[in-house]
């Protein structure tokens, strides 16, 4: 007989227990998802999407997922279910599953009936199951889930609210066992009249028959499409595809208890989305995986009134009829609704900019009008100043005219005497005529210059010779300078010094500076009274005109005030120099007194060269 030592026996038992319990504790968490439909059904896709999104966001530990699609809606025989049970037993019995998730009433019935073969004593979580299906049989305590109402009554109430003119309700469903059960439920809930609508039930038709019936509905009808897994001809469909085909042909607004049916012409319904149901199923499964079994056996799915905005627009339903709290899907807000605050801010900025621009334009126009007014007033003031200045020199101008007129008279009288002689000297008479012509031209020139300076005119500029302007002005003031016993010396350039200026206004400036220089020397001996006028080409495209006297100069206290209006050392109005500076600056130049001279005053005019 084989004898085992007690210590070896105890050690062996410990190893076996450790392997048994340790292996169970260390295996990864495994979840099996079982769908009653085939894999392309949109409801199954949405449940799977909601389930996995929740798990990825909330399950920190690794979980293995397995998925099976029973397709019992199209293959509903007992033999098919038995084959499925054997297949799942062979596939999953060796695995240690932690949770089995059943999506749909067919999957729930299958798992409850056969789980002992492939998932013995494994908790079950279900979803996408109505309250009546979940309560139809006594569920074991470890079978918990999310119940959906697929509330047909509230969906019809929503239709009655959105279509207050409706008088009739048409309910369509197919010929499969599931479809007929839905029809029985609908009749039990709605009867022949509900929510003020006469209820008509349409079934036992082919898909084309359903489409023709929907196309013949009147506009005062609301259409509810349940499920069409199979039509009267035995053709099987994915319910969403069949509903879409019927909806496309419908002449009346369409409603549904399934959110997966929503599309261009399905107005809405009281629904819970399959995605949110999948998320609720994931939350229950995660609690069980973590060892929390405190959840109630059934949890209602989150449902609400859902309205498709595109369908509301298509059927011309007034959006004011949409109930408060309803979820609106497919709503594309306008640019104003989406960006109200940025657009409002932009509009305010634009309005402020427009007001600023308008104010600037107004200010610019006002400035131009003011500038034009000032220019006009400046021209008027310069004209008045010239007339006043010429009035002061009227005696000199009279003397300037008297000389040629007297000479003309003397020559004319001499000519008369010579002409009365028996043999007149024609050469002498010709010389007399030449003198008369010269004196006449001299008088005419003086009158012409006086007239041009008396006229108001415009401040238009022209290209002129600065030397010639000085010579004409000095000639005009010659008699006045003689009367004041003042010598005027002109130092001009040999070449022409061309500037762009207004001749009359430039002569006014020269004449004013010349008379001011003579006035400044009134108290010194006549032999010392000399005015020097110099013309020179300057640098940087400018020409220079200077008028220098030998007087006492400008007092220090008046140097900063000399060009201001109403400032005078002669007892006058004190506008002459102010007007002269304004004239020169208007023509693009400068007028100033040279502070570097040691005796007298030197006024400098700078003008742009032409």
Coordinates of C-alpha atoms in Angstrom, one line a residue:
X1 CA 0.0 0.0 0.0
X2 CA 1.2 3.5 -0.9
X3 CA 1.7 5.6 2.1
X4 CA 1.6 9.4 1.9
X5 CA 3.2 11.6 4.5
X6 CA 0.8 13.9 6.3
X7 CA 2.9 17.0 5.4
X8 CA 2.8 16.1 1.7
X9 CA -0.9 15.6 1.7
X10 CA -1.6 18.9 3.4
X11 CA 0.7 20.7 0.9
X12 CA -1.0 19.1 -2.0
X13 CA -4.5 20.1 -0.9
X14 CA -3.3 23.6 -0.3
X15 CA -1.9 23.8 -3.9
X16 CA -5.2 22.4 -5.4
X17 CA -7.3 24.9 -3.4
X18 CA -5.0 27.8 -4.4
X19 CA -5.3 26.8 -8.0
X20 CA -9.0 26.5 -7.9
X21 CA -9.8 29.8 -6.1
X22 CA -6.8 31.6 -7.5
X23 CA -7.6 30.8 -11.1
X24 CA -11.2 32.0 -10.6
X25 CA -10.1 35.2 -9.0
X26 CA -7.4 36.0 -11.6
X27 CA -9.3 35.5 -14.8
X28 CA -10.3 38.7 -16.8
X29 CA -13.8 40.0 -16.6
X30 CA -15.9 38.6 -19.4
X31 CA -19.2 40.0 -20.8
X32 CA -21.4 38.1 -23.4
X33 CA -23.8 40.3 -25.4
X34 CA -26.7 38.4 -27.0
X35 CA -29.0 40.2 -29.5
X36 CA -32.2 38.7 -30.7
X37 CA -31.8 40.3 -34.1
X38 CA -29.3 40.1 -36.9
X39 CA -26.2 42.3 -36.8
X40 CA -27.3 44.9 -39.3
X41 CA -30.4 46.0 -37.5
X42 CA -30.0 49.7 -36.6
X43 CA -31.5 49.2 -33.1
X44 CA -28.8 46.6 -32.4
X45 CA -26.0 48.9 -33.7
X46 CA -27.3 51.8 -31.5
X47 CA -27.5 49.6 -28.4
X48 CA -24.0 48.3 -29.0
X49 CA -22.7 51.9 -29.5
X50 CA -24.3 53.1 -26.3
X51 CA -23.1 50.1 -24.3
X52 CA -19.4 50.2 -25.4
X53 CA -19.2 54.0 -25.1
X54 CA -20.3 53.9 -21.5
X55 CA -18.0 51.0 -20.7
X56 CA -15.0 52.8 -22.3
X57 CA -15.7 55.9 -20.3
X58 CA -16.4 54.2 -16.9
X59 CA -14.6 50.8 -16.7
X60 CA -11.0 51.3 -15.7
X61 CA -10.2 47.5 -15.7
X62 CA -9.9 45.4 -18.8
X63 CA -13.0 43.6 -19.9
X64 CA -13.4 40.9 -22.6
X65 CA -16.5 41.3 -24.8
X66 CA -18.2 38.5 -26.8
X67 CA -21.2 39.1 -29.1
X68 CA -23.8 36.7 -30.5
X69 CA -26.8 37.5 -32.9
X70 CA -29.6 35.0 -32.6
X71 CA -31.8 36.3 -35.5
X72 CA -34.8 34.6 -33.8
X73 CA -37.2 37.1 -35.4
X74 CA -36.6 35.4 -38.7
X75 CA -35.8 31.9 -37.4
X76 CA -38.2 31.3 -34.5
X77 CA -38.5 27.5 -34.4
X78 CA -37.7 25.5 -31.3
X79 CA -35.2 23.4 -33.3
X80 CA -33.3 26.6 -34.2
X81 CA -33.2 27.7 -30.6
X82 CA -31.9 24.2 -29.5
X83 CA -29.1 24.4 -32.1
X84 CA -28.2 27.8 -30.8
X85 CA -28.1 26.6 -27.2
X86 CA -25.8 23.7 -28.2
X87 CA -23.5 26.0 -30.1
X88 CA -23.2 28.5 -27.2
X89 CA -22.7 25.7 -24.8
X90 CA -19.7 24.4 -26.8
X91 CA -18.3 27.9 -27.3
X92 CA -18.8 29.5 -23.9
X93 CA -19.1 26.7 -21.3
X94 CA -15.3 26.5 -20.8
X95 CA -15.2 30.3 -20.1
X96 CA -16.0 31.9 -16.8
X97 CA -18.5 34.6 -17.9
X98 CA -19.3 37.3 -15.4
X99 CA -22.4 38.8 -17.1
X100 CA -24.7 37.9 -19.9
X101 CA -26.4 40.8 -21.6
X102 CA -29.7 40.1 -23.5
X103 CA -30.9 42.8 -26.0
X104 CA -34.6 42.3 -26.9
X105 CA -37.4 40.2 -25.6
X106 CA -36.5 37.1 -27.8
X107 CA -32.9 37.2 -26.4
X108 CA -34.2 37.5 -22.9
X109 CA -36.4 34.5 -23.2
X110 CA -33.6 32.4 -24.9
X111 CA -31.0 33.3 -22.2
X112 CA -33.4 32.6 -19.3
X113 CA -34.4 29.2 -20.8
X114 CA -30.9 28.0 -21.8
X115 CA -28.3 29.8 -19.7
X116 CA -27.7 26.7 -17.6
X117 CA -26.1 25.1 -20.6
X118 CA -23.5 27.9 -21.4
X119 CA -23.5 30.3 -18.5
X120 CA -24.7 28.5 -15.4
X121 CA -25.5 30.8 -12.5
X122 CA -24.2 33.9 -14.4
X123 CA -26.2 37.1 -13.7
X124 CA -28.2 38.4 -16.7
X125 CA -28.8 42.0 -17.7
X126 CA -31.5 42.7 -20.3
X127 CA -32.7 45.8 -22.3
X128 CA -34.9 46.9 -25.2
X129 CA -37.7 44.9 -23.5
X130 CA -41.2 46.1 -22.7
X131 CA -42.6 46.2 -19.2
X132 CA -45.1 43.6 -20.2
X133 CA -42.5 41.2 -21.7
X134 CA -40.3 41.5 -18.6
X135 CA -43.3 40.7 -16.3
X136 CA -44.7 37.9 -18.5
X137 CA -42.9 35.2 -16.6
X138 CA -41.3 35.1 -13.2
X139 CA -37.7 36.2 -13.8
X140 CA -35.0 34.8 -11.5
X141 CA -33.6 37.2 -8.9
X142 CA -30.3 37.5 -10.7
X143 CA -31.9 38.7 -14.0
X144 CA -32.2 42.5 -14.0
X145 CA -32.6 45.0 -16.7
X146 CA -33.9 48.1 -18.4
X147 CA -37.6 48.1 -19.5
X148 CA -38.8 50.2 -22.4
X149 CA -42.4 51.3 -22.7
X150 CA -42.5 52.1 -26.4
X151 CA -45.3 54.4 -25.3
X152 CA -47.8 54.3 -28.1
X153 CA -50.4 56.3 -26.2
X154 CA -48.1 59.3 -25.6
X155 CA -46.9 59.1 -29.2
X156 CA -50.5 59.4 -30.4
X157 CA -51.1 62.3 -28.0
X158 CA -48.0 64.1 -29.5
X159 CA -49.4 63.6 -33.0
X160 CA -52.8 65.0 -31.9
X161 CA -50.9 68.1 -30.5
X162 CA -48.8 68.7 -33.5
X163 CA -51.7 68.1 -35.9
X164 CA -54.7 69.9 -34.3
X165 CA -56.6 69.6 -37.6
X166 CA -56.2 65.8 -37.7
X167 CA -59.4 63.7 -37.5
X168 CA -58.0 60.2 -38.1
X169 CA -55.2 57.9 -36.9
X170 CA -53.9 55.0 -39.0
X171 CA -51.8 52.3 -37.3
X172 CA -49.8 50.0 -39.6
X173 CA -48.0 46.7 -38.6
X174 CA -46.8 43.6 -40.5
X175 CA -47.7 39.9 -40.5
X176 CA -44.9 38.4 -38.4
X177 CA -45.8 37.0 -34.9
X178 CA -43.9 40.0 -33.4
X179 CA -45.8 42.4 -35.6
X180 CA -49.2 40.9 -34.7
X181 CA -48.4 41.1 -31.0
X182 CA -47.7 44.8 -31.5
X183 CA -51.1 45.1 -33.3
X184 CA -52.8 43.5 -30.3
X185 CA -51.1 45.8 -27.9
X186 CA -52.0 48.8 -30.0
X187 CA -55.7 47.9 -30.1
X188 CA -55.6 47.3 -26.3
X189 CA -54.1 50.8 -25.7
X190 CA -55.9 52.9 -28.3
X191 CA -59.2 51.1 -29.1
X192 CA -61.3 52.5 -31.9
X193 CA -60.9 56.1 -30.9
X194 CA -58.2 57.8 -28.9
X195 CA -57.2 61.5 -28.2
X196 CA -60.0 62.7 -30.4
X197 CA -59.0 60.6 -33.4
X198 CA -60.8 57.7 -35.1
X199 CA -58.3 54.8 -35.1
X200 CA -57.9 52.5 -38.1
X201 CA -55.6 49.4 -38.1
X202 CA -53.9 48.3 -41.3
X203 CA -52.2 44.9 -41.6
X204 CA -52.1 41.8 -43.8
X205 CA -50.8 43.7 -46.8
X206 CA -47.7 43.5 -48.9
X207 CA -45.1 46.2 -48.7
X208 CA -46.6 47.7 -51.9
X209 CA -50.0 47.5 -50.4
X210 CA -48.8 49.5 -47.3
X211 CA -47.2 52.1 -49.6
X212 CA -50.4 52.5 -51.7
X213 CA -52.5 52.8 -48.5
X214 CA -50.1 55.5 -47.1
X215 CA -50.1 57.4 -50.4
X216 CA -53.9 57.6 -50.3
X217 CA -54.1 59.0 -46.8
X218 CA -55.6 62.5 -46.5
X219 CA -53.8 65.5 -44.9
X220 CA -56.1 65.3 -41.8
X221 CA -54.6 61.9 -40.9
X222 CA -51.7 60.9 -38.6
X223 CA -49.9 57.7 -39.5
X224 CA -48.2 55.5 -36.9
X225 CA -45.9 52.7 -38.2
X226 CA -45.1 49.9 -35.7
X227 CA -43.0 47.0 -37.1
X228 CA -43.0 45.1 -40.4
X229 CA -40.7 42.2 -40.0
X230 CA -42.8 40.3 -42.6
X231 CA -45.5 41.3 -45.0
X232 CA -48.5 39.3 -46.2
X233 CA -46.5 37.8 -49.0
X234 CA -44.0 36.3 -46.6
X235 CA -41.2 38.7 -47.5
X236 CA -39.0 39.5 -44.5
X237 CA -37.7 43.0 -43.8
X238 CA -35.6 45.0 -41.5
X239 CA -38.4 47.0 -39.8
X240 CA -36.6 50.3 -40.2
X241 CA -36.2 49.7 -44.0
X242 CA -39.9 48.8 -44.4
X243 CA -40.9 51.8 -42.4
X244 CA -38.7 54.1 -44.5
X245 CA -40.3 52.7 -47.7
X246 CA -43.8 53.4 -46.4
X247 CA -42.9 56.8 -45.1
X248 CA -41.5 57.8 -48.4
X249 CA -44.9 57.1 -50.1
X250 CA -47.0 58.6 -47.3
X251 CA -49.3 61.6 -47.9
X252 CA -49.7 62.1 -44.1
X253 CA -47.2 62.9 -41.4
X254 CA -45.7 59.8 -39.8
X255 CA -45.0 58.9 -36.2
X256 CA -43.2 56.1 -34.5
X257 CA -42.4 54.6 -31.1
X258 CA -38.9 53.8 -32.3
X259 CA -36.2 56.5 -32.5
X260 CA -34.4 54.4 -35.1
X261 CA -37.2 55.1 -37.6
X262 CA -36.7 58.9 -37.5
X263 CA -35.9 60.3 -41.0
X264 CA -37.0 63.1 -43.4
X265 CA -40.8 62.6 -43.1
X266 CA -41.1 60.9 -39.6
X267 CA -42.3 63.8 -37.3
X268 CA -41.5 62.1 -34.0
X269 CA -42.8 60.1 -31.1
X270 CA -42.5 59.4 -27.4
X271 CA -39.3 57.3 -27.5
X272 CA -36.2 56.3 -25.7
X273 CA -33.2 56.0 -27.9
X274 CA -31.6 52.6 -28.2
X275 CA -28.2 54.3 -27.6
X276 CA -29.3 55.6 -24.2
X277 CA -30.8 52.1 -23.4
X278 CA -27.5 50.5 -24.2
X279 CA -25.7 52.9 -21.8
X280 CA -28.2 52.0 -19.0
X281 CA -27.6 48.3 -19.7
X282 CA -23.8 49.0 -19.5
X283 CA -24.2 50.7 -16.1
X284 CA -26.1 47.7 -14.6
X285 CA -23.5 45.3 -16.1
X286 CA -20.6 47.3 -14.7
X287 CA -22.1 47.3 -11.2
X288 CA -22.5 43.5 -11.3
X289 CA -18.9 43.0 -12.6
X290 CA -17.8 45.1 -9.6
X291 CA -19.9 43.0 -7.2
X292 CA -22.7 45.4 -6.7
X293 CA -26.1 43.6 -6.9
X294 CA -28.2 46.3 -5.2
X295 CA -30.0 47.6 -8.4
X296 CA -33.7 46.9 -8.6
X297 CA -34.9 44.1 -11.0
X298 CA -36.2 46.5 -13.5
X299 CA -35.2 50.1 -14.3
X300 CA -37.3 52.2 -16.7
X301 CA -35.6 53.4 -19.8
X302 CA -35.2 57.2 -20.2
X303 CA -37.9 58.3 -22.7
X304 CA -39.2 61.6 -23.8
X305 CA -41.1 63.3 -26.6
X306 CA -38.7 63.6 -29.6
X307 CA -39.5 65.7 -32.7
X308 CA -37.5 65.8 -35.9
X309 CA -37.1 69.4 -37.1
X310 CA -36.6 68.5 -40.8
X311 CA -40.0 66.6 -40.8
X312 CA -41.7 69.5 -39.0
X313 CA -40.5 71.8 -41.8
X314 CA -41.5 69.3 -44.5
X315 CA -45.1 68.9 -43.3
X316 CA -45.5 72.6 -42.6
X317 CA -46.2 72.1 -38.9
X318 CA -46.1 75.2 -36.8
X319 CA -43.2 74.9 -34.5
X320 CA -45.1 76.7 -31.7
X321 CA -47.1 73.5 -31.4
X322 CA -44.0 71.6 -30.3
X323 CA -44.4 70.8 -26.5
X324 CA -42.1 72.4 -24.0
X325 CA -39.4 70.0 -22.9
X326 CA -39.5 68.0 -26.2
X327 CA -36.1 67.0 -27.6
X328 CA -35.7 68.4 -31.1
X329 CA -33.3 66.5 -33.4
X330 CA -31.9 67.5 -36.7
X331 CA -32.3 71.2 -35.8
X332 CA -29.9 73.4 -37.7
X333 CA -30.0 76.9 -36.1
X334 CA -29.7 79.9 -38.3
X335 CA -26.5 81.9 -38.3
X336 CA -28.2 84.5 -36.1
X337 CA -29.4 81.8 -33.6
X338 CA -26.0 80.1 -33.5
X339 CA -23.8 83.2 -33.4
X340 CA -26.1 85.8 -31.9
X341 CA -23.6 87.2 -29.5
X342 CA -20.7 87.5 -31.9
X343 CA -22.9 88.9 -34.6
X344 CA -24.4 91.4 -32.2
X345 CA -21.0 92.4 -31.1
X346 CA -19.8 92.7 -34.7
X347 CA -22.9 94.8 -35.6
X348 CA -22.2 97.1 -32.7
X349 CA -18.6 97.5 -33.7
X350 CA -19.7 98.1 -37.3
X351 CA -22.3 100.6 -36.2
X352 CA -19.7 102.4 -34.0
X353 CA -17.3 102.4 -37.0
X354 CA -20.0 103.7 -39.3
X355 CA -20.8 106.5 -36.8
X356 CA -17.1 107.3 -36.5
X357 CA -16.7 107.3 -40.2
X358 CA -19.8 109.5 -40.6
X359 CA -18.5 111.8 -37.9
X360 CA -15.1 112.0 -39.6
X361 CA -16.7 112.6 -43.0
X362 CA -18.9 115.4 -41.5
X363 CA -15.9 116.8 -39.7
X364 CA -13.8 116.7 -42.9
X365 CA -16.6 118.3 -44.9
X366 CA -17.0 120.9 -42.2
X367 CA -13.3 121.4 -42.2
X368 CA -13.3 121.9 -45.9
X369 CA -16.1 124.4 -45.7
X370 CA -14.4 126.2 -42.9
X371 CA -11.1 126.1 -44.9
X372 CA -12.9 127.5 -48.0
X373 CA -14.5 130.2 -45.8
X374 CA -11.2 131.1 -44.3
X375 CA -9.5 131.1 -47.7
X376 CA -12.2 133.4 -49.0
X377 CA -12.0 135.7 -45.9
X378 CA -8.2 135.6 -46.3
X379 CA -8.4 136.7 -49.9
X380 CA -10.9 139.4 -48.9
X381 CA -8.7 140.6 -46.0
X382 CA -5.6 140.6 -48.3
X383 CA -7.6 142.6 -50.9
X384 CA -8.7 145.1 -48.2
X385 CA -5.1 145.3 -47.0
X386 CA -3.9 146.1 -50.5
X387 CA -6.5 148.8 -51.0
X388 CA -5.6 150.3 -47.7
X389 CA -1.9 150.1 -48.6
X390 CA -2.4 151.6 -52.0
X391 CA -4.6 154.4 -50.4
X392 CA -1.7 155.3 -48.1
X393 CA 0.6 155.5 -51.3
X394 CA -2.0 157.4 -53.4
X395 CA 0.2 160.6 -53.3
X396 CA 3.2 158.7 -54.6
X397 CA 1.1 157.0 -57.3
X398 CA -0.3 160.5 -58.3
X399 CA 3.2 161.8 -58.6
X400 CA 4.3 158.7 -60.5
X401 CA 1.5 159.4 -63.0
X402 CA 2.0 163.2 -63.0
X403 CA 5.5 162.9 -64.5
X404 CA 4.6 161.1 -67.7
X405 CA 1.4 163.1 -68.1
X406 CA 3.3 166.3 -67.8
X407 CA 5.9 165.2 -70.2
X408 CA 3.2 164.1 -72.7
X409 CA 1.7 167.6 -72.4
X410 CA 5.0 169.4 -72.9
X411 CA 5.9 167.3 -75.9
X412 CA 2.5 167.8 -77.4
X413 CA 2.7 171.6 -77.1
X414 CA 6.3 171.5 -78.6
X415 CA 5.0 169.5 -81.4
X416 CA 2.3 171.9 -82.1
X417 CA 4.7 174.8 -82.4
X418 CA 7.1 172.9 -84.6
X419 CA 4.2 171.8 -86.8
X420 CA 3.0 175.4 -87.3
X421 CA 6.4 176.5 -88.7
X422 CA 6.6 176.9 -92.5
X423 CA 9.2 174.2 -92.8
X424 CA 8.7 171.9 -89.8
X425 CA 11.6 169.7 -88.6
X426 CA 10.2 166.2 -89.2
X427 CA 13.0 164.4 -87.2
X428 CA 12.2 166.6 -84.2
X429 CA 8.5 165.8 -84.5
X430 CA 9.3 162.1 -84.8
X431 CA 11.4 162.3 -81.6
X432 CA 8.6 164.1 -79.9
X433 CA 6.1 161.3 -80.9
X434 CA 8.5 158.7 -79.6
X435 CA 8.7 160.5 -76.2
X436 CA 4.9 160.7 -76.0
X437 CA 4.6 157.0 -76.7
X438 CA 7.2 156.1 -74.1
X439 CA 5.6 158.4 -71.4
X440 CA 2.1 157.0 -72.3
X441 CA 3.3 153.4 -71.9
X442 CA 4.9 154.3 -68.6
X443 CA 1.6 155.8 -67.3
X444 CA -0.4 152.9 -68.7
X445 CA 2.0 150.4 -66.9
X446 CA 1.4 152.2 -63.6
X447 CA -2.3 152.3 -64.0
X448 CA -2.3 148.6 -65.0
X449 CA -0.4 147.6 -62.0
X450 CA -2.6 149.7 -59.7
X451 CA -5.7 148.2 -61.3
X452 CA -4.4 144.6 -60.8
X453 CA -3.6 145.2 -57.2
X454 CA -7.0 146.9 -56.6
X455 CA -9.0 143.9 -58.0
X456 CA -9.9 141.1 -55.6
X457 CA -9.2 138.2 -58.0
X458 CA -8.5 134.6 -57.0
X459 CA -5.4 133.2 -55.3
X460 CA -4.4 131.2 -58.3
X461 CA -0.8 130.4 -58.7
X462 CA 1.4 130.7 -61.8
X463 CA 5.0 130.3 -62.8
X464 CA 6.7 133.7 -62.7
X465 CA 10.2 135.3 -62.4
X466 CA 10.9 136.5 -58.9
X467 CA 13.4 139.1 -60.3
X468 CA 10.7 140.7 -62.5
X469 CA 8.1 140.7 -59.6
X470 CA 10.6 142.6 -57.5
X471 CA 11.4 145.1 -60.3
X472 CA 7.8 145.8 -61.0
X473 CA 7.0 146.4 -57.3
X474 CA 10.0 148.6 -56.7
X475 CA 9.0 150.7 -59.8
X476 CA 5.5 151.0 -58.4
X477 CA 6.8 152.3 -55.1
X478 CA 9.6 154.5 -56.6
X479 CA 7.7 157.7 -56.0
X480 CA 6.9 156.8 -52.4
X481 CA 10.5 155.9 -51.7
X482 CA 11.6 159.2 -53.2
X483 CA 9.1 161.1 -51.1
X484 CA 10.4 159.3 -48.0
X485 CA 14.0 160.1 -49.2
X486 CA 14.8 156.3 -49.0
X487 CA 17.2 154.6 -51.4
X488 CA 16.2 151.2 -52.7
X489 CA 18.9 148.8 -54.0
X490 CA 18.0 145.6 -55.8
X491 CA 20.5 142.7 -55.9
X492 CA 18.9 140.2 -58.2
X493 CA 20.2 137.1 -59.9
X494 CA 21.5 137.3 -63.5
X495 CA 19.5 134.2 -64.4
X496 CA 15.8 133.9 -64.1
X497 CA 14.6 132.8 -60.6
X498 CA 11.3 131.1 -61.4
X499 CA 8.8 130.4 -58.6
X500 CA 5.2 129.3 -58.5
X501 CA 3.1 132.0 -56.8
X502 CA 0.3 134.5 -57.2
X503 CA 1.9 137.7 -58.7
X504 CA -0.6 140.2 -57.2
X505 CA -0.3 138.7 -53.7
X506 CA 3.5 138.4 -54.0
X507 CA 3.7 142.1 -55.0
X508 CA 1.6 142.9 -52.0
X509 CA 4.0 141.1 -49.7
X510 CA 7.1 142.9 -51.3
X511 CA 5.4 146.3 -51.1
X512 CA 4.4 145.8 -47.5
X513 CA 7.9 144.8 -46.5
X514 CA 9.3 147.7 -48.5
X515 CA 7.0 150.3 -46.8
X516 CA 7.7 148.7 -43.4
X517 CA 11.4 149.1 -44.0
X518 CA 11.0 152.8 -44.9
X519 CA 8.8 153.4 -41.9
X520 CA 11.5 151.8 -39.6
X521 CA 14.0 154.3 -40.9
X522 CA 11.9 157.4 -40.5
X523 CA 13.8 158.7 -37.5
X524 CA 17.4 158.3 -38.9
X525 CA 19.2 160.8 -41.2
X526 CA 18.1 160.6 -44.9
X527 CA 21.6 159.7 -46.1
X528 CA 21.4 156.5 -44.0
X529 CA 18.0 155.4 -45.3
X530 CA 18.7 152.4 -47.5
X531 CA 16.7 149.3 -48.3
X532 CA 18.4 146.3 -49.9
X533 CA 16.3 143.7 -51.7
X534 CA 18.1 140.5 -52.7
X535 CA 16.9 137.6 -54.8
X536 CA 18.8 134.3 -54.7
X537 CA 18.3 130.6 -55.6
X538 CA 18.3 128.6 -52.4
X539 CA 18.9 124.9 -51.8
X540 CA 16.5 122.0 -51.7
X541 CA 14.3 123.5 -54.5
X542 CA 13.5 126.8 -52.8
X543 CA 14.2 130.5 -53.7
X544 CA 14.9 133.3 -51.3
X545 CA 13.8 136.9 -51.3
X546 CA 15.1 139.2 -48.5
X547 CA 14.3 142.9 -47.6
X548 CA 16.8 144.5 -45.3
X549 CA 16.8 148.0 -43.8
X550 CA 19.2 150.1 -41.7
X551 CA 16.8 151.0 -39.0
X552 CA 16.9 150.3 -35.3
X553 CA 15.6 146.7 -35.8
X554 CA 12.8 144.8 -34.1
X555 CA 12.6 145.3 -30.3
X556 CA 13.5 142.1 -28.4
X557 CA 10.1 142.1 -26.6
X558 CA 8.2 142.1 -30.0
X559 CA 10.2 139.4 -31.9
X560 CA 7.8 136.6 -30.8
X561 CA 4.7 138.8 -31.4
X562 CA 5.5 140.6 -34.7
X563 CA 3.5 138.2 -36.9
X564 CA 0.4 138.2 -34.6
X565 CA -2.6 140.2 -35.7
X566 CA -3.2 143.5 -34.1
X567 CA 0.4 143.9 -33.0
X568 CA 2.0 147.1 -34.3
X569 CA 4.8 149.5 -33.4
X570 CA 3.4 152.2 -35.8
X571 CA 0.0 152.7 -34.3
X572 CA -1.8 150.9 -37.1
X573 CA -4.1 147.8 -37.0
X574 CA -1.1 145.5 -37.0
X575 CA -2.5 143.2 -39.8
X576 CA 0.1 143.7 -42.5
X577 CA 2.7 141.2 -41.5
X578 CA 0.1 138.6 -40.3
X579 CA -1.6 138.9 -43.8
X580 CA 1.8 138.6 -45.5
X581 CA 2.8 135.5 -43.6
X582 CA -0.6 133.9 -44.4
X583 CA -0.2 134.7 -48.1
X584 CA 3.3 133.2 -48.2
X585 CA 2.3 130.1 -46.3
X586 CA -0.7 129.6 -48.6
X587 CA 1.7 129.5 -51.5
X588 CA 3.8 126.9 -49.9
X589 CA 6.5 129.2 -48.5
X590 CA 7.7 130.8 -45.2
X591 CA 8.1 134.4 -44.0
X592 CA 10.4 135.2 -41.0
X593 CA 12.9 137.8 -39.7
X594 CA 16.5 136.9 -39.6
X595 CA 17.7 137.1 -36.0
X596 CA 21.4 136.9 -37.0
X597 CA 21.6 140.5 -38.4
X598 CA 23.4 143.0 -36.2
X599 CA 21.8 146.2 -37.5
X600 CA 18.2 146.9 -38.7
X601 CA 15.8 144.1 -39.7
X602 CA 16.0 141.5 -42.4
X603 CA 12.7 140.0 -43.6
X604 CA 13.2 136.7 -45.5
X605 CA 10.6 135.1 -47.9
X606 CA 11.2 131.5 -48.9
X607 CA 9.2 130.2 -51.9
X608 CA 9.2 126.8 -53.7
X609 CA 11.1 126.9 -57.0
X610 CA 9.2 126.2 -60.2

